[in-house]
């Protein structure tokens, strides 16, 4: 099974039962193309332009003489007893209904709405100028009004399947001869009227269903380049007008050198410009109705398929990534140089933040030139301490480096001269348990150069702050050089993909893009019409066709244009399973000969947490842990993490687990009576054993009660199955990651400090549980191995203040701080772990059958010795018919504690030191 190591050790993410909802974002932040080689495969047929409004309609009745009244059908409606004292008040109440979008135009012929019309009637209204209003005269300002008839059969099954959250809504039929396409460019509303003709309810509409039915599109998007011209394509079916503003310069507020109006064909706007546009910048001007303002807005937005940006991220760069000028030497042949991956079961992943690796703020490390610090080019320095460290890990067995987000994200200015900094010499003067460091860091945290990057603006462009110059083509060239350098270290590159949400929304926010192009489509909305924010802010809706297409196109772009070797999906459970499978199939279809990429070697994995509006398949079958079995897509195994460490990242910080002293070395935390702690330890052992057997649903083992059970029959503390996979490549076993405390820090909280095993550098963030915006000071990595960054002050108040009383005495205690010898020993132990993993294919079995046949757990049942896991992996020999011999291995260790492990053949007893993993090999003749 793949293993994931962070630049701390084996990885973390929130469990399915308690996800974070505000991670990575400062509270004051506003919530608001296919690759060039693949684009050539698209072809679009020119169709006649749509006729302009005024609109043709069927069953149209204009300006009814209707009175606003009341109903109990929605939260903005009123019962007869609550009826306002004046018709104007009634109109104001109903007018507020336009702020909501509680009805759904789910197909060309059906509108779904949770309203009981009774003996009354229902109408659809459209206004090209967004002039709809409700007064004593009824609904006013419409260009057309169409009567809708309720379908007593309800919503058809395909609609219920596509929109499970509204499956119980009533269905209203749209007249079959109504030309719906031009109406979708208008302000739309539906309203009900009682038998006396008085308006009783009104609301706006959500349009993704009908947009997908009428405007799903597989042709070219973004900028396409030929020898003579540059063509632009934008999918914007609800826009009334689209222009492109061409600029020569990346910055400045001057007038564009050219403004060109695009032409529309069936929802796609396009234009062809001269070859001289290449190297220029552009912005789209989109005139479109926006449901958040109830107005036709003139929105200025980057291209959703942007492949380059200006340094402020406000203009899209016309950059042809196929140009030889943007390719490092040997780039086109890189696919043939990449380190071999025979099976995904052989993968070991090392998670790393670009700035953590390359900033090198330690005074002990001057091996990175100042102009390369914090950026892509630091990876190209062959003689830096960081490069030496990565090569060491590669030689030991690490196969992939997972880079935290490297696309264009909000929260860090691309212009380095705008950053604010704190002098580290000042911070170093404060006590290890002082609150002074965090106060100074927090004061500038939104204006410095540090952020994890989980607040996407544009997915398809490398982040400008990591480039030596964010303007022009530097970021593209330097990102490619980084990938090339890592590949030549023997490491493949995984990109952190954050498709579950966007940084901003609305028609005016500077970092809003998709919500300006097709408002209300790209972002998932609740049944009132407001944007879902369960992932953080601005959840995206991959269940919509063109959102899914954008995600798949973006993955292909990174794979082909940047030769990325894998993708880790942030909050993958908020993406539909169908999208993930479609993406996997598309990537697997890439070939070295045609695309310069071996798509079969690209690995996909992510966070399969099941929560929020998508929980229990609330928006369709999502890419949660349990839904991904059989796909070959990996998901993080929080079960083994929590069993090893104890509790969860959201429980009490002193809750102990299997390796942090539960029962056997109590830390003073109240775990209940000894019998309860013993039961918890035994359950944790079962959870870990299931994880060690690849988290396979059908793996059979003996549990702590002595029962023979399958992995899926072992339950978590919440009652859900521990095991959820059908193959070993579908689980990522880990214990810590960028989120929450490092492994060293969590052990320092839960148990006595020790230096025998843990993070490969015993990395600390001074107990910071969420360092996404804590700056370089708390996130420092020292590749000279002189310090692990423990005791650099109390971590920032926002996420940690409640635990400061626990932290202060530990940070102040010098015995907790490791010396260089401890760090070097931990690194050697980490390397030994990798060497053991790669010493035999028995540790990397590739199929569920092989694991079931060869893996056994001992010391099980009611008589087990607490706190001890005994696992055997059977190689073939003459005593086991039908089981082939995979490897006659031998294992050695440089760790003196491990060497104390012994086996007495006469008694059959093993002796292993505490908190130690030892591998014993029984030599056999074939």
Coordinates of N, CA and C in Angstrom, one line a residue, residues 102-255:
X102 N -35.0 29.4 -4.3 CA -35.5 28.2 -3.7 C -36.2 27.2 -4.8
X103 N -36.2 27.7 -6.0 CA -36.8 26.8 -7.1 C -35.6 26.4 -8.0
X104 N -35.7 25.3 -8.7 CA -34.6 24.7 -9.4 C -35.2 24.4 -10.8
X105 N -34.5 25.0 -11.8 CA -34.9 24.7 -13.2 C -34.0 23.5 -13.6
X106 N -34.5 22.3 -13.4 CA -33.7 21.1 -13.4 C -33.5 20.5 -14.8
X107 N -34.4 20.8 -15.7 CA -34.3 20.4 -17.1 C -35.1 21.3 -17.9
X108 N -35.0 21.2 -19.3 CA -35.7 22.2 -20.1 C -37.2 22.2 -19.9
X109 N -37.7 21.1 -19.4 CA -39.2 20.9 -19.3 C -39.7 21.0 -17.9
X110 N -38.8 21.0 -16.9 CA -39.2 20.9 -15.5 C -38.6 21.9 -14.6
X111 N -39.4 22.6 -13.7 CA -38.9 23.4 -12.6 C -39.4 22.7 -11.3
X112 N -38.5 22.5 -10.4 CA -38.8 21.9 -9.1 C -38.9 23.0 -8.0
X113 N -39.9 22.9 -7.2 CA -40.1 23.9 -6.2 C -40.9 23.3 -5.0
X114 N -40.5 23.5 -3.8 CA -41.1 22.9 -2.7 C -42.2 23.8 -2.2
X115 N -43.3 23.9 -3.0 CA -44.4 24.8 -2.7 C -45.7 24.1 -3.1
X116 N -46.7 24.3 -2.3 CA -48.1 23.8 -2.6 C -48.9 24.8 -3.2
X117 N -49.3 24.7 -4.5 CA -50.1 25.7 -5.2 C -51.6 25.5 -4.8
X118 N -52.0 24.3 -4.5 CA -53.4 24.1 -4.2 C -54.3 24.4 -5.4
X119 N -55.3 25.3 -5.2 CA -56.2 25.7 -6.3 C -55.7 26.9 -7.0
X120 N -54.5 27.3 -6.7 CA -53.9 28.5 -7.3 C -53.2 28.2 -8.6
X121 N -52.2 29.0 -8.9 CA -51.4 28.9 -10.1 C -50.0 29.3 -9.9
X122 N -49.1 28.9 -10.8 CA -47.7 29.2 -10.7 C -47.2 29.7 -12.1
X123 N -46.4 30.7 -12.0 CA -45.9 31.4 -13.2 C -44.3 31.6 -13.2
X124 N -43.7 31.5 -14.3 CA -42.3 31.8 -14.5 C -42.2 33.2 -15.1
X125 N -41.3 34.1 -14.5 CA -41.1 35.4 -15.0 C -39.7 35.6 -15.4
X126 N -39.5 36.5 -16.4 CA -38.1 36.8 -16.9 C -38.0 38.2 -17.2
X127 N -36.9 38.8 -16.8 CA -36.6 40.2 -17.1 C -35.2 40.4 -17.6
X128 N -35.0 40.8 -18.8 CA -33.7 41.0 -19.4 C -32.9 42.1 -18.7
X129 N -33.5 43.0 -18.1 CA -32.9 44.1 -17.4 C -32.9 44.0 -15.9
X130 N -33.3 42.8 -15.4 CA -33.3 42.6 -13.9 C -34.2 43.6 -13.2
X131 N -35.4 43.7 -13.8 CA -36.4 44.8 -13.3 C -37.5 44.1 -12.5
X132 N -37.4 42.8 -12.2 CA -38.6 42.2 -11.5 C -38.8 42.8 -10.1
X133 N -40.0 43.0 -9.7 CA -40.3 43.5 -8.4 C -41.7 43.1 -8.1
X134 N -42.0 43.2 -6.8 CA -43.4 42.8 -6.3 C -44.0 44.0 -5.6
X135 N -45.2 44.3 -6.0 CA -45.9 45.4 -5.4 C -47.4 45.0 -5.2
X136 N -48.2 46.0 -4.9 CA -49.6 45.8 -4.7 C -50.3 45.3 -6.0
X137 N -49.6 45.6 -7.1 CA -50.1 45.2 -8.4 C -49.6 43.8 -8.8
X138 N -48.8 43.1 -8.0 CA -48.3 41.8 -8.3 C -46.8 41.8 -8.7
X139 N -46.4 40.9 -9.5 CA -45.0 40.8 -10.0 C -45.0 41.8 -11.2
X140 N -44.0 42.7 -11.1 CA -43.9 43.7 -12.2 C -42.5 43.6 -12.8
X141 N -42.4 44.2 -14.0 CA -41.1 44.4 -14.6 C -40.6 43.3 -15.5
X142 N -41.5 42.3 -15.7 CA -41.1 41.2 -16.6 C -41.2 41.5 -18.0
X143 N -40.3 40.8 -18.8 CA -40.5 40.8 -20.3 C -41.4 39.8 -20.7
X144 N -41.4 38.7 -20.0 CA -42.4 37.6 -20.3 C -42.9 37.0 -19.0
X145 N -44.0 36.3 -19.1 CA -44.6 35.6 -18.0 C -45.2 34.3 -18.6
X146 N -44.8 33.1 -18.0 CA -45.2 31.8 -18.6 C -45.9 31.0 -17.5
X147 N -47.0 30.5 -17.8 CA -47.8 29.7 -16.8 C -47.1 28.3 -16.8
X148 N -47.0 27.8 -15.5 CA -46.4 26.5 -15.3 C -47.5 25.6 -14.7
X149 N -47.6 24.3 -15.2 CA -48.6 23.4 -14.7 C -47.9 22.3 -13.8
X150 N -48.4 22.1 -12.6 CA -47.9 21.1 -11.7 C -48.0 19.7 -12.3
X151 N -47.0 18.9 -12.2 CA -47.0 17.5 -12.7 C -47.3 16.7 -11.4
X152 N -48.4 16.1 -11.4 CA -48.8 15.3 -10.2 C -48.0 14.0 -10.0
X153 N -47.3 13.6 -11.0 CA -46.4 12.4 -10.9 C -45.1 12.8 -10.1
X154 N -44.8 14.0 -9.9 CA -43.6 14.4 -9.2 C -42.4 14.4 -10.1
X155 N -41.2 14.6 -9.5 CA -40.0 14.6 -10.3 C -39.7 13.3 -10.9
X156 N -39.2 13.2 -12.1 CA -38.7 11.9 -12.7 C -37.5 11.4 -12.0
X157 N -37.3 10.1 -12.1 CA -36.2 9.4 -11.4 C -34.8 10.0 -11.7
X158 N -34.6 10.4 -13.0 CA -33.3 10.9 -13.4 C -33.0 12.2 -12.7
X159 N -34.1 13.0 -12.5 CA -33.9 14.3 -11.8 C -33.6 14.0 -10.3
X160 N -34.3 13.1 -9.7 CA -34.0 12.7 -8.3 C -32.6 12.2 -8.1
X161 N -32.1 11.5 -9.1 CA -30.8 11.0 -9.0 C -29.7 12.1 -9.1
X162 N -30.0 13.1 -10.0 CA -29.1 14.2 -10.2 C -29.2 15.2 -9.1
X163 N -30.3 15.3 -8.4 CA -30.6 16.3 -7.4 C -31.2 15.6 -6.2
X164 N -30.4 14.8 -5.5 CA -31.0 14.0 -4.4 C -31.5 14.9 -3.2
X165 N -30.9 16.1 -3.1 CA -31.3 17.0 -2.0 C -32.7 17.6 -2.2
X166 N -33.3 17.5 -3.4 CA -34.6 18.1 -3.7 C -35.5 17.0 -4.2
X167 N -35.2 15.8 -3.9 CA -36.0 14.7 -4.6 C -37.5 14.7 -4.2
X168 N -37.8 15.4 -3.1 CA -39.2 15.4 -2.7 C -39.9 16.7 -3.1
X169 N -39.3 17.5 -3.9 CA -39.9 18.7 -4.4 C -41.0 18.4 -5.4
X170 N -41.9 19.4 -5.6 CA -43.0 19.2 -6.6 C -42.4 19.6 -7.9
X171 N -43.0 19.0 -9.0 CA -42.5 19.3 -10.3 C -43.5 20.2 -11.1
X172 N -43.0 21.2 -11.8 CA -43.9 22.1 -12.6 C -43.4 22.0 -14.0
X173 N -44.3 21.7 -14.9 CA -43.9 21.6 -16.3 C -43.9 22.9 -17.0
X174 N -42.8 23.1 -17.8 CA -42.6 24.2 -18.6 C -43.2 24.0 -20.0
X175 N -44.0 24.9 -20.6 CA -44.6 24.6 -21.9 C -43.5 24.1 -22.9
X176 N -43.8 23.1 -23.7 CA -42.8 22.5 -24.5 C -42.3 23.3 -25.7
X177 N -43.1 24.4 -26.1 CA -42.6 25.2 -27.2 C -41.9 26.5 -26.7
X178 N -41.6 26.5 -25.4 CA -40.9 27.7 -24.9 C -39.4 27.6 -25.2
X179 N -38.9 28.7 -25.8 CA -37.5 28.7 -26.1 C -36.7 29.2 -24.8
X180 N -36.2 28.2 -24.1 CA -35.6 28.5 -22.8 C -34.2 29.2 -22.9
X181 N -33.5 29.0 -23.9 CA -32.1 29.5 -23.9 C -32.0 31.0 -23.7
X182 N -32.7 31.8 -24.4 CA -32.5 33.2 -24.2 C -33.0 33.7 -22.8
X183 N -34.0 32.9 -22.2 CA -34.5 33.3 -20.9 C -33.4 33.1 -19.9
X184 N -32.5 32.2 -20.1 CA -31.4 32.0 -19.1 C -30.4 33.1 -18.9
X185 N -30.5 34.1 -19.8 CA -29.7 35.3 -19.7 C -30.4 36.4 -18.9
X186 N -31.6 36.1 -18.4 CA -32.4 37.1 -17.7 C -32.4 36.9 -16.2
X187 N -32.9 37.9 -15.5 CA -33.4 37.6 -14.1 C -34.6 36.8 -14.2
X188 N -34.6 35.7 -13.4 CA -35.7 34.7 -13.5 C -36.3 34.6 -12.1
X189 N -37.6 34.4 -12.0 CA -38.3 34.1 -10.8 C -39.6 33.3 -11.1
X190 N -40.0 32.6 -10.1 CA -41.3 31.9 -10.2 C -42.1 32.5 -9.0
X191 N -43.4 32.5 -9.2 CA -44.3 33.0 -8.2 C -45.6 32.2 -8.2
X192 N -46.2 32.1 -7.1 CA -47.5 31.4 -7.0 C -48.6 32.4 -6.7
X193 N -49.8 32.1 -7.1 CA -51.0 33.0 -6.9 C -52.1 32.1 -6.4
X194 N -52.9 32.7 -5.4 CA -54.0 31.9 -4.9 C -55.2 32.0 -5.9
X195 N -56.3 31.4 -5.5 CA -57.4 31.3 -6.4 C -58.0 32.7 -6.7
X196 N -57.7 33.7 -5.9 CA -58.2 35.0 -6.1 C -57.2 35.9 -6.9
X197 N -56.2 35.2 -7.4 CA -55.2 35.9 -8.2 C -54.2 36.8 -7.4
X198 N -54.1 36.6 -6.1 CA -53.2 37.3 -5.3 C -51.8 36.6 -5.2
X199 N -50.7 37.3 -5.3 CA -49.4 36.7 -5.3 C -49.2 36.2 -3.8
X200 N -48.8 34.9 -3.7 CA -48.6 34.3 -2.4 C -47.1 33.9 -2.1
X201 N -46.3 33.8 -3.1 CA -44.9 33.4 -2.9 C -44.1 33.7 -4.1
X202 N -42.8 34.0 -3.9 CA -42.0 34.3 -5.1 C -40.5 34.0 -4.7
X203 N -39.8 33.5 -5.7 CA -38.4 33.2 -5.4 C -37.6 33.1 -6.7
X204 N -36.3 33.3 -6.6 CA -35.4 33.1 -7.8 C -35.2 31.6 -8.1
X205 N -34.5 31.4 -9.2 CA -34.2 30.0 -9.6 C -32.7 29.7 -9.6
X206 N -32.4 28.4 -9.3 CA -31.1 27.8 -9.6 C -31.1 27.1 -10.9
X207 N -30.0 27.4 -11.7 CA -30.1 27.0 -13.1 C -29.1 25.8 -13.5
X208 N -28.3 25.3 -12.7 CA -27.3 24.3 -13.2 C -27.9 23.1 -13.9
X209 N -29.1 22.7 -13.6 CA -29.7 21.5 -14.2 C -30.0 21.8 -15.7
X210 N -30.7 22.9 -16.0 CA -31.0 23.2 -17.4 C -29.7 23.7 -18.1
X211 N -28.8 24.3 -17.5 CA -27.6 24.7 -18.2 C -26.8 23.5 -18.6
X212 N -26.8 22.4 -17.8 CA -26.1 21.2 -18.2 C -26.8 20.5 -19.3
X213 N -28.1 20.6 -19.3 CA -28.9 19.9 -20.3 C -28.7 20.6 -21.7
X214 N -28.8 21.9 -21.7 CA -28.8 22.7 -22.9 C -27.4 23.1 -23.4
X215 N -26.4 23.2 -22.5 CA -25.1 23.8 -22.9 C -23.9 23.0 -22.5
X216 N -24.1 21.8 -22.1 CA -22.9 20.9 -21.9 C -22.0 20.9 -23.1
X217 N -20.7 21.1 -22.9 CA -19.8 21.4 -24.1 C -18.5 20.7 -23.9
X218 N -18.0 20.1 -25.0 CA -16.7 19.4 -24.9 C -15.7 20.0 -25.9
X219 N -16.0 21.2 -26.5 CA -15.1 21.8 -27.4 C -14.0 22.6 -26.8
X220 N -13.2 23.4 -27.5 CA -12.0 24.1 -27.0 C -12.5 25.2 -26.0
X221 N -11.7 25.4 -25.0 CA -11.8 26.5 -24.0 C -10.5 27.1 -23.7
X222 N -10.4 28.3 -23.3 CA -9.2 29.0 -23.0 C -8.6 29.6 -24.3
X223 N -7.3 29.7 -24.3 CA -6.6 30.3 -25.4 C -5.9 29.2 -26.2
X224 N -6.1 29.3 -27.5 CA -5.5 28.3 -28.5 C -4.6 29.1 -29.4
X225 N -3.4 28.5 -29.7 CA -2.4 29.2 -30.5 C -2.1 28.5 -31.8
X226 N -2.0 29.2 -32.8 CA -1.6 28.7 -34.1 C -0.4 29.6 -34.6
X227 N 0.1 29.2 -35.8 CA 1.2 30.0 -36.3 C 0.8 31.4 -36.7
X228 N -0.5 31.6 -37.0 CA -1.0 32.9 -37.5 C -1.8 33.7 -36.5
X229 N -2.4 33.0 -35.4 CA -3.4 33.7 -34.6 C -3.5 33.1 -33.2
X230 N -4.2 33.9 -32.4 CA -4.6 33.4 -31.0 C -6.1 33.5 -30.9
X231 N -6.7 32.4 -30.6 CA -8.2 32.3 -30.4 C -8.5 32.1 -29.0
X232 N -9.6 32.7 -28.6 CA -10.1 32.7 -27.2 C -11.5 32.1 -27.2
X233 N -11.8 31.2 -26.2 CA -13.1 30.5 -26.0 C -13.5 30.6 -24.6
X234 N -14.7 31.0 -24.3 CA -15.2 31.2 -22.9 C -16.6 30.6 -22.8
X235 N -16.8 29.7 -21.9 CA -18.2 29.1 -21.7 C -18.9 30.0 -20.7
X236 N -19.9 30.7 -21.2 CA -20.7 31.7 -20.4 C -22.1 31.8 -20.9
X237 N -22.9 30.7 -20.8 CA -24.2 30.7 -21.5 C -25.2 31.7 -20.9
X238 N -25.0 32.2 -19.7 CA -26.0 33.2 -19.1 C -25.6 34.6 -19.3
X239 N -24.4 34.8 -19.9 CA -23.9 36.2 -20.2 C -24.7 36.8 -21.3
X240 N -25.0 38.1 -21.2 CA -25.6 38.9 -22.2 C -24.6 39.5 -23.2
X241 N -23.4 39.7 -22.7 CA -22.4 40.3 -23.6 C -21.0 39.9 -23.0
X242 N -20.0 39.6 -23.8 CA -18.7 39.4 -23.4 C -17.7 40.1 -24.3
X243 N -16.8 40.9 -23.6 CA -15.7 41.5 -24.3 C -14.4 41.1 -23.7
X244 N -13.3 41.2 -24.5 CA -12.0 40.9 -24.0 C -11.2 42.2 -24.1
X245 N -10.5 42.5 -23.0 CA -9.7 43.7 -22.9 C -8.2 43.3 -23.0
X246 N -7.5 43.7 -24.0 CA -6.1 43.3 -24.2 C -5.1 44.4 -23.7
X247 N -4.2 44.0 -22.9 CA -3.2 44.9 -22.3 C -1.8 44.5 -22.7
X248 N -0.9 45.4 -23.0 CA 0.5 45.1 -23.2 C 1.2 44.9 -21.9
X249 N 0.9 45.6 -20.9 CA 1.6 45.5 -19.6 C 0.9 44.7 -18.6
X250 N 1.6 44.1 -17.7 CA 1.0 43.2 -16.6 C 0.3 44.0 -15.5
X251 N 0.7 45.2 -15.3 CA 0.2 46.0 -14.2 C -0.3 47.4 -14.6
X252 N -0.9 48.1 -13.7 CA -1.3 49.4 -14.0 C -2.8 49.5 -14.3
X253 N -3.3 50.7 -14.1 CA -4.7 50.9 -14.4 C -5.1 51.6 -15.6
X254 N -4.1 51.6 -16.6 CA -4.4 52.3 -17.9 C -5.4 51.6 -18.7
X255 N -5.8 52.3 -19.8 CA -6.8 51.7 -20.7 C -6.2 50.6 -21.5

